[in-house]
Amino acid sequence: MDNQFFVDSAYLSPEALAKKHRLEQDPFYRKNHMEYLPGMEIIQSDVCENVMAQMHAYDASQYTAADVKAALAHETCTIEDFKALLSPAAEPFLEQMAQRARLETSKHFGNTVYLFTPLYIANYCENYCVYCGFNCYNHIKRMKLSMEQIEKEMKVIANSGMEEILILTGESRGQSDVAYIGEACKMARKYFRMVGLEIYPVNTDEYKYLHECGADYVTVFQETYDTDKYEQLHLLGHKRVWPYRFDAQERALRGGMRGVAFSALLGLSDFRKDALASALHVYYLQRKYPHAEMSLSCPRLRPIINNDQINPLDVGEKQLCQVLCAYRIFLPFVGITVSSRESAEFRNGIVKIAATKVSAGVSTGIGDHESKYTGKENADVQGDEQFEIDDNRSLDKMYRDISEEGLQPVLNDYLYV
Amino acid sequence: MNNDKLILGGHEFNSRFILGSGKYSMKLIEAAIQDAGAEIITLAVRRANTKEQESILDYIPEGITLLPNTSGARNAEEAVRIARLARELGCGNFVKIEIMRDSKYLLPDNQETVKATEILAKEGFVVMPYMYPDLNVARDLVNAGAACVMPLASPIGSNKGLATKEFIQILIDEIDLPVIVDAGIGRPSQACEAMEMGAAAIMANTALATAGDLPMMASAFRQAIEAGRKAYLSGLGRVLTRGASASDPLTGFLRD
């Protein structure tokens, strides 16, 4: 595999280093990534089977311009049409796809763009995912905010006018257990109208508990639907268990969450197959849980701490735009979120075509909203960032920019009932 | 025409255009009131539940009736809670019930709608239920205390017009409450057609919100609705569905 991902921190002990190298080099030293760990709930579901059958059968090179034209001519987009729109044959039709996507977006969402901000409350992680800045072998400043610190951060964010928050943690049950995250949700309900979670996958009863604490949306990124590639990238920890992660959204819905969000990290494997699988994950789950709200994100890898060589060029902006247009045409009703990893120019353009939600006032570090929002330095309570962001716009600036584009920024369209 | 009022829960309205809430903006509300003559403006409670600087509540002029809706509700219980919250927020007694268990087509759940209507009507709300046009359900809604019924013309936001025309006609013929056509009306001509059929009013949003010239489209809707209403009241001319009318009647030979 591509060993440009591997970075040895100078702070690791010889024993840790030896284990890390063995994990990297010896596949038989690693646990079976398709096998559940003790305590992980197994649910009966046919969603995964359906998604994977479609993905394995997909050969993007088989589609022609005629297939793409036919797909664009159809009033409703079938799975076959969607496959054509994701294929290289659709690249010359990007403008037509964008026109169609814009029409679908405006039919379902008008000209609104929703705004939210993420809040990282802890960056401890028990996993070794080779591409991630928070991985357990990376030497970064680890941090877990206390409830007082969380409240302080939330006050700063709420004062900026933000009404929707996405609470994130690193994937460590040991450091950030469900009770801790639940307390953070209860706190968030005091300051925000909408509370989402992006944490490690948990069992149905735990999702139910977190929902009762005030969270109503759960985001889990599958990273890649290519299980072999997944095995090579997630070498250690509970995150290594691919099927438990796949069923997270379904467990969240069974636990009473209103909505769920999905994505592959485009660029880890064949992005067309990953985009197909992400959208079909939504498609099949929506058929099974028609009341649920669904949304898709579209992260690509960004440079991370201790590893700035990672710069996958296989998903360019045009290809990302193609994926998002195809998502919109195939699933006109789903939300599409574009994070601040993308540039301001890209986000300004894509909200006119397909995206319905963007983040603003973003910090991916821990405990640094006060310094970022107010300029007040407080270096001792800050943990390192997961990744660098590109679009640094504050809520105010984003709100103005969206309005100036002729769109309508929306801070809340949600009731916890 | 001057005495031709739309009556909902004892309140009289001159306008038969109601602005829906799907895609709202201040410009849209302005155009709906000034150019379409709207006297009732729908408001999604979930959107009004905001600290946002541009709260819709600050923009509703005197004399306009707010119609809070329960969008976001997935069952009767949630709709009831949202309706009560709307009353607490000072939105008045009107409520439009929207209950969706389907995030793809946003089709209303008729059964849950009947349940919510019954509860809220008893609590003194003027209940306006959004529904799929089914005669039995419409009758249940009447019995539950609804102030009108609001059948959909086609899927919300689709601008596809009167896809359920035959069934809406049945409701108009059989239900004694105002039948307000909601969702799917994409053009003034479709609004006009529904009014000719005897619909009491039209609710629309997307058709205006996505128009090139908002005020002009709003005024086109006003004229279309008025034209359709006049045609209905005047009694439409007969429509010949099978061939030409014989100038010599078949019964001309009868002598007494």
XYZ file of C-alpha atoms in Angstrom:
673
model
C 0.000 0.000 0.000
C 0.871 3.635 -0.228
C 3.263 4.161 2.666
C 3.393 7.938 2.314
C 0.769 7.920 5.065
C 3.152 6.478 7.649
C 4.849 8.959 9.935
C 6.872 8.062 12.992
C 6.664 10.534 15.808
C 9.943 11.094 17.661
C 8.010 10.906 20.931
C 7.055 7.217 20.638
C 8.746 4.638 22.901
C 10.697 1.853 21.187
C 7.929 -0.588 22.136
C 5.197 1.617 20.703
C 7.226 2.177 17.585
C 7.769 -1.546 17.145
C 4.038 -2.210 17.496
C 3.207 0.588 15.077
C 5.602 -0.789 12.468
C 4.305 -4.304 12.877
C 0.729 -3.090 12.422
C 1.787 -1.280 9.299
C 3.753 -4.129 7.819
C 2.089 -7.323 8.930
C -1.573 -7.733 7.931
C -1.827 -10.889 10.058
C -0.901 -8.890 13.154
C -4.037 -6.788 12.652
C -7.496 -7.818 13.873
C -10.151 -8.953 11.403
C -11.811 -5.685 10.377
C -15.082 -7.448 9.490
C -15.493 -8.984 12.940
C -17.440 -7.188 15.695
C -15.707 -6.506 18.999
C -17.364 -7.467 22.299
C -20.140 -5.035 23.235
C -20.818 -3.965 19.655
C -24.490 -4.418 18.818
C -25.297 -6.433 15.687
C -28.541 -5.480 13.931
C -30.341 -7.389 11.227
C -30.398 -5.289 8.104
C -30.230 -5.763 4.346
C -29.023 -2.234 3.616
C -25.338 -3.106 3.569
C -25.868 -6.063 1.261
C -27.817 -3.924 -1.215
C -25.256 -1.116 -1.212
C -22.269 -3.401 -1.590
C -23.839 -5.463 -4.392
C -24.392 -2.299 -6.413
C -20.930 -0.958 -5.664
C -19.136 -4.161 -6.609
C -21.041 -4.378 -9.887
C -20.255 -0.769 -10.818
C -17.812 -0.291 -13.662
C -17.707 3.439 -14.333
C -15.838 2.958 -17.612
C -18.824 1.150 -19.170
C -20.972 4.278 -19.353
C -21.106 6.439 -22.463
C -22.190 9.953 -23.381
C -25.494 8.472 -24.550
C -26.135 7.066 -21.066
C -25.401 10.461 -19.531
C -27.727 12.239 -21.970
C -30.470 9.730 -21.243
C -29.950 10.194 -17.496
C -30.286 13.951 -17.847
C -33.425 13.565 -19.959
C -35.203 11.385 -17.398
C -37.531 13.118 -15.014
C -36.567 10.851 -12.129
C -33.061 9.589 -11.794
C -32.693 5.815 -11.458
C -29.718 4.045 -9.903
C -28.440 3.323 -13.427
C -28.794 6.981 -14.347
C -26.894 7.942 -11.233
C -24.085 5.556 -12.133
C -23.840 7.218 -15.538
C -23.730 10.684 -13.957
C -20.847 9.614 -11.705
C -18.856 8.114 -14.566
C -16.011 9.749 -16.506
C -18.406 9.913 -19.478
C -20.338 12.611 -17.617
C -17.356 14.940 -17.199
C -18.064 16.857 -20.443
C -21.655 17.366 -19.243
C -20.738 19.087 -16.003
C -22.464 22.358 -16.884
C -25.707 20.590 -17.865
C -25.531 18.556 -14.683
C -25.061 21.739 -12.666
C -28.077 23.346 -14.349
C -30.229 20.344 -13.568
C -28.884 20.113 -10.019
C -29.664 23.773 -9.419
C -33.240 23.236 -10.569
C -33.692 20.289 -8.199
C -32.106 22.183 -5.313
C -34.387 25.152 -5.837
C -37.480 22.938 -6.077
C -36.722 21.307 -2.755
C -34.866 23.972 -0.811
C -35.624 27.253 -2.578
C -32.670 29.574 -2.241
C -31.880 28.801 1.362
C -28.480 27.925 2.770
C -28.257 26.599 6.321
C -25.384 27.567 8.585
C -23.809 25.625 11.426
C -20.550 25.357 13.294
C -18.636 22.356 14.620
C -17.333 22.239 18.193
C -14.563 19.786 19.033
C -14.782 18.970 22.734
C -12.043 16.315 22.861
C -9.346 14.982 20.571
C -8.296 11.805 22.371
C -8.378 8.863 20.026
C -7.828 5.131 20.445
C -7.493 4.322 16.782
C -4.684 4.214 14.328
C -6.144 5.566 11.113
C -3.038 6.309 9.120
C -4.343 9.438 7.356
C -5.759 11.228 10.407
C -4.135 13.976 12.475
C -5.828 12.756 15.652
C -4.566 9.150 15.328
C -3.207 7.579 18.493
C 0.398 7.455 17.257
C 0.517 11.123 16.333
C 2.128 13.374 18.869
C -0.355 16.179 19.256
C -1.594 18.191 22.174
C -4.458 16.091 23.553
C -7.309 17.811 25.282
C -10.717 17.082 26.695
C -12.809 20.041 27.711
C -14.481 20.113 31.113
C -18.175 21.043 31.263
C -17.162 24.547 32.373
C -14.876 24.879 29.367
C -17.562 23.502 27.063
C -20.060 26.010 28.375
C -17.574 28.825 27.853
C -16.991 27.728 24.257
C -20.713 27.399 23.619
C -21.401 30.862 25.005
C -18.799 32.367 22.684
C -20.305 30.560 19.690
C -23.915 31.331 20.648
C -23.006 35.005 21.055
C -21.909 35.055 17.438
C -25.531 34.269 16.505
C -25.077 30.626 15.599
C -28.081 28.395 16.373
C -26.942 24.989 15.164
C -23.974 23.172 16.600
C -22.235 19.936 15.722
C -20.427 18.384 18.683
C -17.354 16.345 17.782
C -14.950 14.173 19.707
C -12.016 12.028 18.775
C -12.981 8.368 18.776
C -12.161 7.377 22.330
C -14.765 5.741 24.490
C -12.237 5.672 27.325
C -11.627 9.435 27.375
C -14.954 10.686 26.011
C -17.624 8.260 27.168
C -21.305 8.435 26.299
C -22.161 10.045 29.648
C -19.649 12.846 28.985
C -21.016 13.438 25.489
C -24.579 13.338 26.880
C -23.729 16.109 29.362
C -22.295 18.163 26.506
C -25.576 17.670 24.581
C -27.635 18.839 27.547
C -25.426 21.908 27.793
C -25.755 22.543 24.058
C -29.551 22.478 24.263
C -29.343 25.526 26.525
C -27.526 27.578 23.913
C -28.555 26.164 20.533
C -31.720 25.200 18.675
C -30.182 22.210 16.980
C -27.570 19.808 18.256
C -25.806 17.298 16.036
C -23.195 14.719 16.936
C -20.151 13.477 15.114
C -18.643 10.927 17.494
C -17.565 7.288 17.432
C -20.430 4.887 16.502
C -22.422 3.618 19.488
C -25.218 1.125 20.161
C -28.939 1.829 19.683
C -29.628 2.337 23.407
C -26.754 4.822 23.603
C -28.082 6.765 20.620
C -31.442 6.782 22.388
C -29.813 8.206 25.511
C -27.963 10.890 23.525
C -31.206 11.788 21.763
C -32.872 12.230 25.142
C -29.974 14.497 26.115
C -30.879 16.774 23.203
C -29.011 15.536 20.141
C -31.099 14.925 17.041
C -28.659 14.373 14.193
C -25.868 11.863 13.893
C -23.041 12.080 11.402
C -20.817 9.104 10.777
C -18.354 9.054 7.932
C -17.683 5.610 6.578
C -14.345 6.900 5.197
C -14.346 4.276 2.448
C -16.818 1.578 1.410
C -13.950 -0.391 -0.082
C -13.455 -2.852 2.786
C -10.006 -3.989 1.671
C -8.753 -0.429 1.493
C -10.437 0.311 4.811
C -8.469 -2.543 6.360
C -5.197 -1.017 5.165
C -5.988 2.451 6.496
C -7.559 1.690 9.875
C -5.002 -0.501 11.545
C -5.966 -0.422 15.200
C -8.896 0.295 17.504
C -12.676 -0.086 17.425
C -12.912 2.053 14.323
C -11.240 -0.785 12.468
C -14.548 -2.702 12.596
C -16.080 -1.739 9.265
C -19.600 -3.272 9.510
C -20.312 -1.767 12.946
C -19.563 1.633 11.465
C -21.725 0.958 8.414
C -24.813 0.284 10.547
C -24.315 3.343 12.774
C -26.904 5.517 11.008
C -29.502 2.779 11.165
C -28.892 2.301 14.886
C -29.138 6.074 15.375
C -32.517 6.157 13.628
C -33.726 3.214 15.677
C -32.579 5.162 18.742
C -34.954 7.986 17.769
C -32.663 10.478 16.051
C -34.417 12.713 13.526
C -31.700 12.643 10.944
C -28.424 11.109 9.916
C -25.520 12.193 7.742
C -23.155 10.165 5.616
C -19.961 10.378 3.678
C -16.926 8.682 2.375
C -13.654 10.560 2.632
C -13.181 10.987 -1.075
C -9.713 10.163 -2.263
C -9.006 7.225 0.049
C -10.123 4.770 -2.609
C -11.916 4.941 -6.001
C -13.988 8.061 -5.405
C -16.676 7.122 -7.943
C -17.386 3.846 -6.182
C -17.293 5.548 -2.796
C -19.669 8.268 -3.986
C -22.002 5.614 -5.403
C -21.975 3.669 -2.146
C -22.494 6.801 -0.001
C -25.558 7.834 -1.996
C -26.967 4.301 -2.047
C -26.434 4.048 1.698
C -28.777 7.061 1.942
C -31.133 5.698 -0.719
C -31.736 2.294 0.845
C -31.945 3.634 4.373
C -34.465 6.276 3.295
C -36.661 3.564 1.788
C -36.575 1.728 5.084
C -36.958 4.812 7.331
C -38.923 7.230 5.134
C -39.493 9.752 7.932
C -35.793 10.272 8.551
C -33.922 13.302 7.311
C -30.739 12.488 5.464
C -27.740 14.421 4.380
C -24.477 13.873 2.569
C -21.118 15.513 3.031
C -18.164 15.437 0.687
C -14.841 15.642 2.520
C -11.584 15.260 0.675
C -8.287 14.768 2.492
C -6.522 17.913 3.688
C -2.954 18.321 4.986
C -2.669 17.205 8.607
C -0.259 17.813 11.444
C 2.961 15.781 11.160
C 2.101 14.761 7.659
C 1.913 17.403 5.009
C 2.880 15.067 2.191
C -0.663 13.771 1.959
C -2.275 15.610 -0.858
C -4.436 13.329 -2.943
C -4.945 14.863 -6.308
C -7.335 12.279 -7.593
C -10.467 14.273 -6.672
C -10.189 17.702 -8.228
C -12.772 20.454 -7.825
C -14.450 19.532 -11.101
C -14.800 15.946 -10.022
C -16.065 16.968 -6.603
C -18.609 19.193 -8.319
C -19.621 16.289 -10.569
C -20.171 14.076 -7.532
C -22.268 16.740 -5.798
C -24.389 17.387 -8.898
C -24.958 13.646 -9.293
C -25.944 13.396 -5.609
C -28.425 16.234 -6.031
C -30.017 14.831 -9.204
C -30.304 11.324 -7.732
C -31.424 12.404 -4.255
C -33.138 15.787 -4.678
C -34.495 15.770 -1.118
C -31.257 15.243 0.846
C -29.218 17.940 2.487
C -25.704 18.426 1.153
C -23.100 19.869 3.507
C -19.843 21.409 2.331
C -17.263 21.963 5.048
C -14.684 24.682 5.481
C -12.043 22.303 4.144
C -13.121 23.660 0.772
C -12.210 27.170 -0.328
C -14.505 30.160 -0.070
C -14.686 30.307 -3.883
C -15.754 26.682 -4.157
C -18.337 27.042 -1.419
C -19.758 30.250 -2.880
C -20.187 28.462 -6.191
C -21.508 25.148 -4.955
C -24.263 26.633 -2.762
C -25.795 27.963 -5.956
C -25.848 24.475 -7.456
C -26.267 21.703 -4.933
C -25.106 22.414 -1.382
C -27.671 23.346 1.243
C -25.532 23.669 4.329
C -22.160 25.212 5.083
C -20.165 25.684 8.242
C -18.957 29.084 9.400
C -16.790 30.378 12.214
C -14.972 27.054 12.203
C -12.187 25.878 14.450
C -11.099 22.248 14.358
C -8.909 22.745 17.443
C -10.018 22.181 21.015
C -10.994 25.011 23.331
C -9.878 27.840 21.097
C -13.120 29.541 20.088
C -12.565 32.401 22.480
C -9.143 33.198 21.045
C -10.369 32.737 17.472
C -13.578 34.716 17.900
C -12.296 37.456 20.168
C -8.534 37.474 19.685
C -8.039 36.781 23.396
C -5.076 34.406 23.776
C -5.422 31.467 26.120
C -2.774 29.034 24.914
C -2.808 26.604 27.824
C -6.329 25.337 27.185
C -5.952 24.551 23.522
C -5.627 21.150 21.873
C -4.275 20.665 18.366
C -6.436 20.774 15.271
C -7.595 17.710 13.350
C -6.985 19.303 9.981
C -6.382 22.692 8.470
C -9.320 24.506 7.055
C -9.408 26.633 3.954
C -12.428 28.849 4.402
C -11.960 30.890 7.572
C -15.030 33.067 7.273
C -16.846 34.043 10.463
C -20.587 33.648 10.789
C -21.155 37.354 10.092
C -18.996 37.302 6.993
C -20.587 34.098 5.732
C -24.067 35.467 6.361
C -23.277 38.610 4.380
C -21.566 36.713 1.564
C -24.476 34.313 1.128
C -26.967 37.178 1.105
C -24.881 39.002 -1.482
C -24.970 35.921 -3.700
C -28.760 36.321 -3.764
C -29.298 33.373 -1.440
C -30.931 33.288 1.938
C -28.852 32.267 4.955
C -30.858 30.336 7.538
C -29.689 29.837 11.110
C -32.486 27.598 12.240
C -35.259 25.564 10.679
C -35.695 23.100 13.436
C -37.684 22.212 16.529
C -36.789 19.530 19.040
C -40.118 17.737 19.556
C -68.504 39.751 -5.719
C -68.184 42.223 -2.849
C -69.960 39.936 -0.444
C -67.973 36.953 -1.569
C -65.886 36.188 1.486
C -63.711 33.274 2.446
C -64.781 32.246 5.932
C -62.473 30.242 8.141
C -63.370 29.555 11.753
C -65.681 32.563 11.820
C -63.052 34.931 10.381
C -63.752 36.637 7.057
C -61.197 37.151 4.327
C -61.464 38.944 1.011
C -58.395 37.364 -0.511
C -58.381 33.808 -1.738
C -54.631 33.563 -2.039
C -52.689 32.157 0.915
C -48.916 32.261 0.969
C -47.289 28.949 1.874
C -44.148 28.730 3.947
C -41.799 26.369 2.106
C -39.358 28.910 0.786
C -39.835 32.132 2.564
C -38.042 35.402 2.262
C -38.973 38.934 3.178
C -39.244 39.853 -0.499
C -41.658 36.996 -1.044
C -43.860 38.047 1.855
C -43.894 41.621 0.613
C -44.895 40.564 -2.903
C -47.539 38.155 -1.601
C -49.186 40.874 0.463
C -48.844 43.807 -1.905
C -49.178 42.157 -5.282
C -51.058 38.923 -4.647
C -53.273 40.528 -2.013
C -52.634 37.783 0.517
C -54.277 38.227 3.905
C -53.024 34.957 5.333
C -49.339 34.117 5.519
C -48.136 30.698 6.567
C -45.268 30.527 8.969
C -43.256 27.424 9.793
C -42.971 27.421 13.561
C -39.627 25.692 13.292
C -38.328 28.633 11.298
C -39.858 31.208 13.618
C -38.148 29.507 16.532
C -35.040 31.573 15.989
C -32.982 34.366 17.441
C -32.194 35.386 13.907
C -32.116 39.074 13.154
C -34.659 38.665 10.392
C -37.428 37.016 12.374
C -40.491 36.661 10.214
C -42.704 37.749 13.113
C -41.312 41.282 12.882
C -42.230 41.525 9.229
C -45.910 40.715 9.284
C -47.933 43.909 8.844
C -51.109 44.725 10.781
C -54.238 43.073 9.495
C -52.430 40.030 8.147
C -53.364 36.698 9.705
C -50.485 34.434 10.580
C -51.011 30.781 9.862
C -48.378 28.815 11.775
C -47.819 25.323 10.438
C -46.561 22.206 12.132
C -43.938 21.238 9.556
C -41.346 18.983 11.090
C -44.026 16.983 12.904
C -43.884 13.258 12.178
C -47.021 12.307 14.092
C -50.109 13.819 15.726
C -48.453 14.219 19.092
C -45.603 16.298 17.657
C -48.034 18.403 15.633
C -50.057 19.155 18.744
C -46.933 20.202 20.615
C -45.829 22.493 17.801
C -49.302 24.057 17.562
C -49.287 24.806 21.277
C -45.823 26.301 20.986
C -47.067 28.534 18.167
C -49.833 29.826 20.386
C -47.285 30.511 23.138
C -45.134 32.408 20.640
C -48.104 34.700 20.029
C -49.053 33.418 16.588
C -52.791 33.403 17.297
C -55.324 30.603 17.031
C -54.924 29.520 13.446
C -52.895 26.414 12.754
C -52.161 24.513 9.603
C -51.506 20.863 10.328
C -48.699 19.330 8.341
C -47.629 15.862 9.370
C -45.073 14.099 7.242
C -43.610 10.678 7.740
C -41.806 10.870 4.456
C -38.769 13.024 3.865
C -38.630 12.329 0.127
C -42.024 13.427 -1.186
C -43.264 15.196 1.955
C -46.679 13.606 1.524
C -49.068 14.230 4.419
C -50.049 11.439 6.789
C -53.846 11.546 6.688
C -54.494 9.319 9.695
C -52.280 11.285 12.050
C -53.722 14.509 10.643
C -57.235 13.486 11.663
C -56.018 12.731 15.194
C -54.227 16.066 15.552
C -57.209 17.953 14.122
C -59.512 16.487 16.712
C -57.241 17.424 19.627
C -56.482 20.934 18.426
C -60.038 21.806 17.400
C -61.139 20.939 20.940
C -58.462 23.293 22.264
C -60.012 26.141 20.289
C -57.640 26.281 17.336
C -58.886 27.162 13.866
C -57.516 23.990 12.302
C -56.557 23.903 8.641
C -55.354 20.398 7.771
C -53.071 19.661 4.833
C -54.140 16.310 3.379
C -53.993 13.860 0.547
C -57.399 14.203 -1.210
C -59.370 11.272 0.132
C -63.096 11.705 0.624
C -63.380 9.507 3.695
C -60.552 11.316 5.401
C -62.062 14.674 4.461
C -65.317 13.629 6.127
C -63.383 12.544 9.226
C -61.697 15.935 9.275
C -65.066 17.678 9.128
C -66.244 15.577 12.058
C -63.014 16.277 13.927
C -63.711 20.000 13.790
C -61.533 21.254 10.938
C -62.171 24.761 9.585
C -61.423 23.676 6.019
C -59.657 20.900 4.178
C -56.457 21.456 2.238
C -55.912 18.753 -0.368
C -52.665 18.685 -2.313
C -52.775 19.224 -6.062
C -49.470 17.430 -6.644
C -46.313 16.797 -4.614
C -45.169 19.860 -2.716
C -42.675 22.044 -4.542
C -43.229 20.170 -7.790
C -45.129 22.939 -9.623
C -46.956 20.141 -11.455
C -50.457 21.493 -11.062
C -53.694 19.623 -10.552
C -52.514 16.021 -10.682
C -55.280 15.067 -8.217
C -57.948 17.099 -10.003
C -60.701 14.450 -10.066
C -60.360 13.802 -6.361
C -60.273 17.438 -5.404
C -63.480 17.876 -7.419
C -65.090 15.130 -5.355
C -64.114 16.950 -2.153
C -65.513 20.210 -3.506
C -68.768 18.473 -4.408
C -69.172 16.566 -1.150
C -67.581 18.566 1.648
C -69.363 21.557 3.100
C -66.206 23.254 4.372
C -63.944 25.415 2.215
C -61.625 23.290 0.092
C -58.281 25.056 -0.195
C -55.921 23.653 -2.773
C -52.458 23.396 -1.317
C -49.164 22.249 -2.800
C -48.157 21.670 -6.369
C -49.768 24.714 -7.995
C -47.053 25.948 -10.301
C -48.771 28.459 -12.580
C -51.514 31.040 -12.395
C -53.490 29.046 -14.995
C -53.543 26.054 -12.659
C -54.713 28.242 -9.795
C -57.425 29.606 -12.076
C -58.531 26.111 -13.031
C -58.816 25.038 -9.401
C -60.894 28.129 -8.608
C -63.181 27.458 -11.578
C -63.764 24.000 -10.124
C -64.998 25.595 -6.929
C -61.947 25.604 -4.725
C -62.324 28.188 -1.980
C -58.730 29.394 -2.069
C -55.239 28.582 -3.280
C -52.126 28.188 -1.241
C -48.846 28.513 -3.079
C -45.244 29.275 -2.353
C -42.698 27.689 -4.688
C -44.443 29.017 -7.788
C -43.843 32.541 -6.546
C -40.567 31.982 -4.762
C -38.893 30.595 -7.877
C -40.348 33.156 -10.309
C -38.061 35.516 -12.182
C -40.082 38.602 -11.270
C -41.664 38.045 -7.902
C -44.128 40.971 -7.774
C -45.298 40.331 -11.335
C -45.901 36.649 -10.672
C -47.700 37.541 -7.441
C -50.057 39.843 -9.293
C -50.596 37.215 -12.005
C -51.728 34.803 -9.285
C -54.107 37.371 -7.861
C -55.720 37.933 -11.251
C -55.888 34.234 -12.046
C -57.546 33.417 -8.732
C -60.041 36.246 -9.133
C -60.823 35.176 -12.698
C -61.356 31.580 -11.649
C -63.562 32.620 -8.761
C -65.717 34.824 -11.016
C -66.061 32.024 -13.533
C -67.153 29.644 -10.782
C -69.686 32.093 -9.344
C -71.071 32.955 -12.761
C -71.733 29.293 -13.529
C -69.450 28.045 -16.253
C -70.910 27.540 -19.715
C -71.751 24.010 -20.609
C -68.970 21.802 -21.886
C -69.715 19.507 -24.798
C -67.888 16.322 -24.184
C -69.338 14.143 -26.932
C -69.452 15.576 -30.431
C -71.615 18.492 -31.468
C -75.021 19.366 -30.097
C -77.771 18.323 -32.458
C -79.616 21.377 -33.775
C -82.658 19.208 -34.350
C -83.518 17.688 -31.007
C -83.938 13.950 -30.959
C -87.252 14.371 -29.196
C -88.674 16.848 -31.740
C -91.211 14.334 -32.932
C -93.074 14.277 -29.669
C -96.408 16.032 -30.105
C -97.674 16.819 -26.593
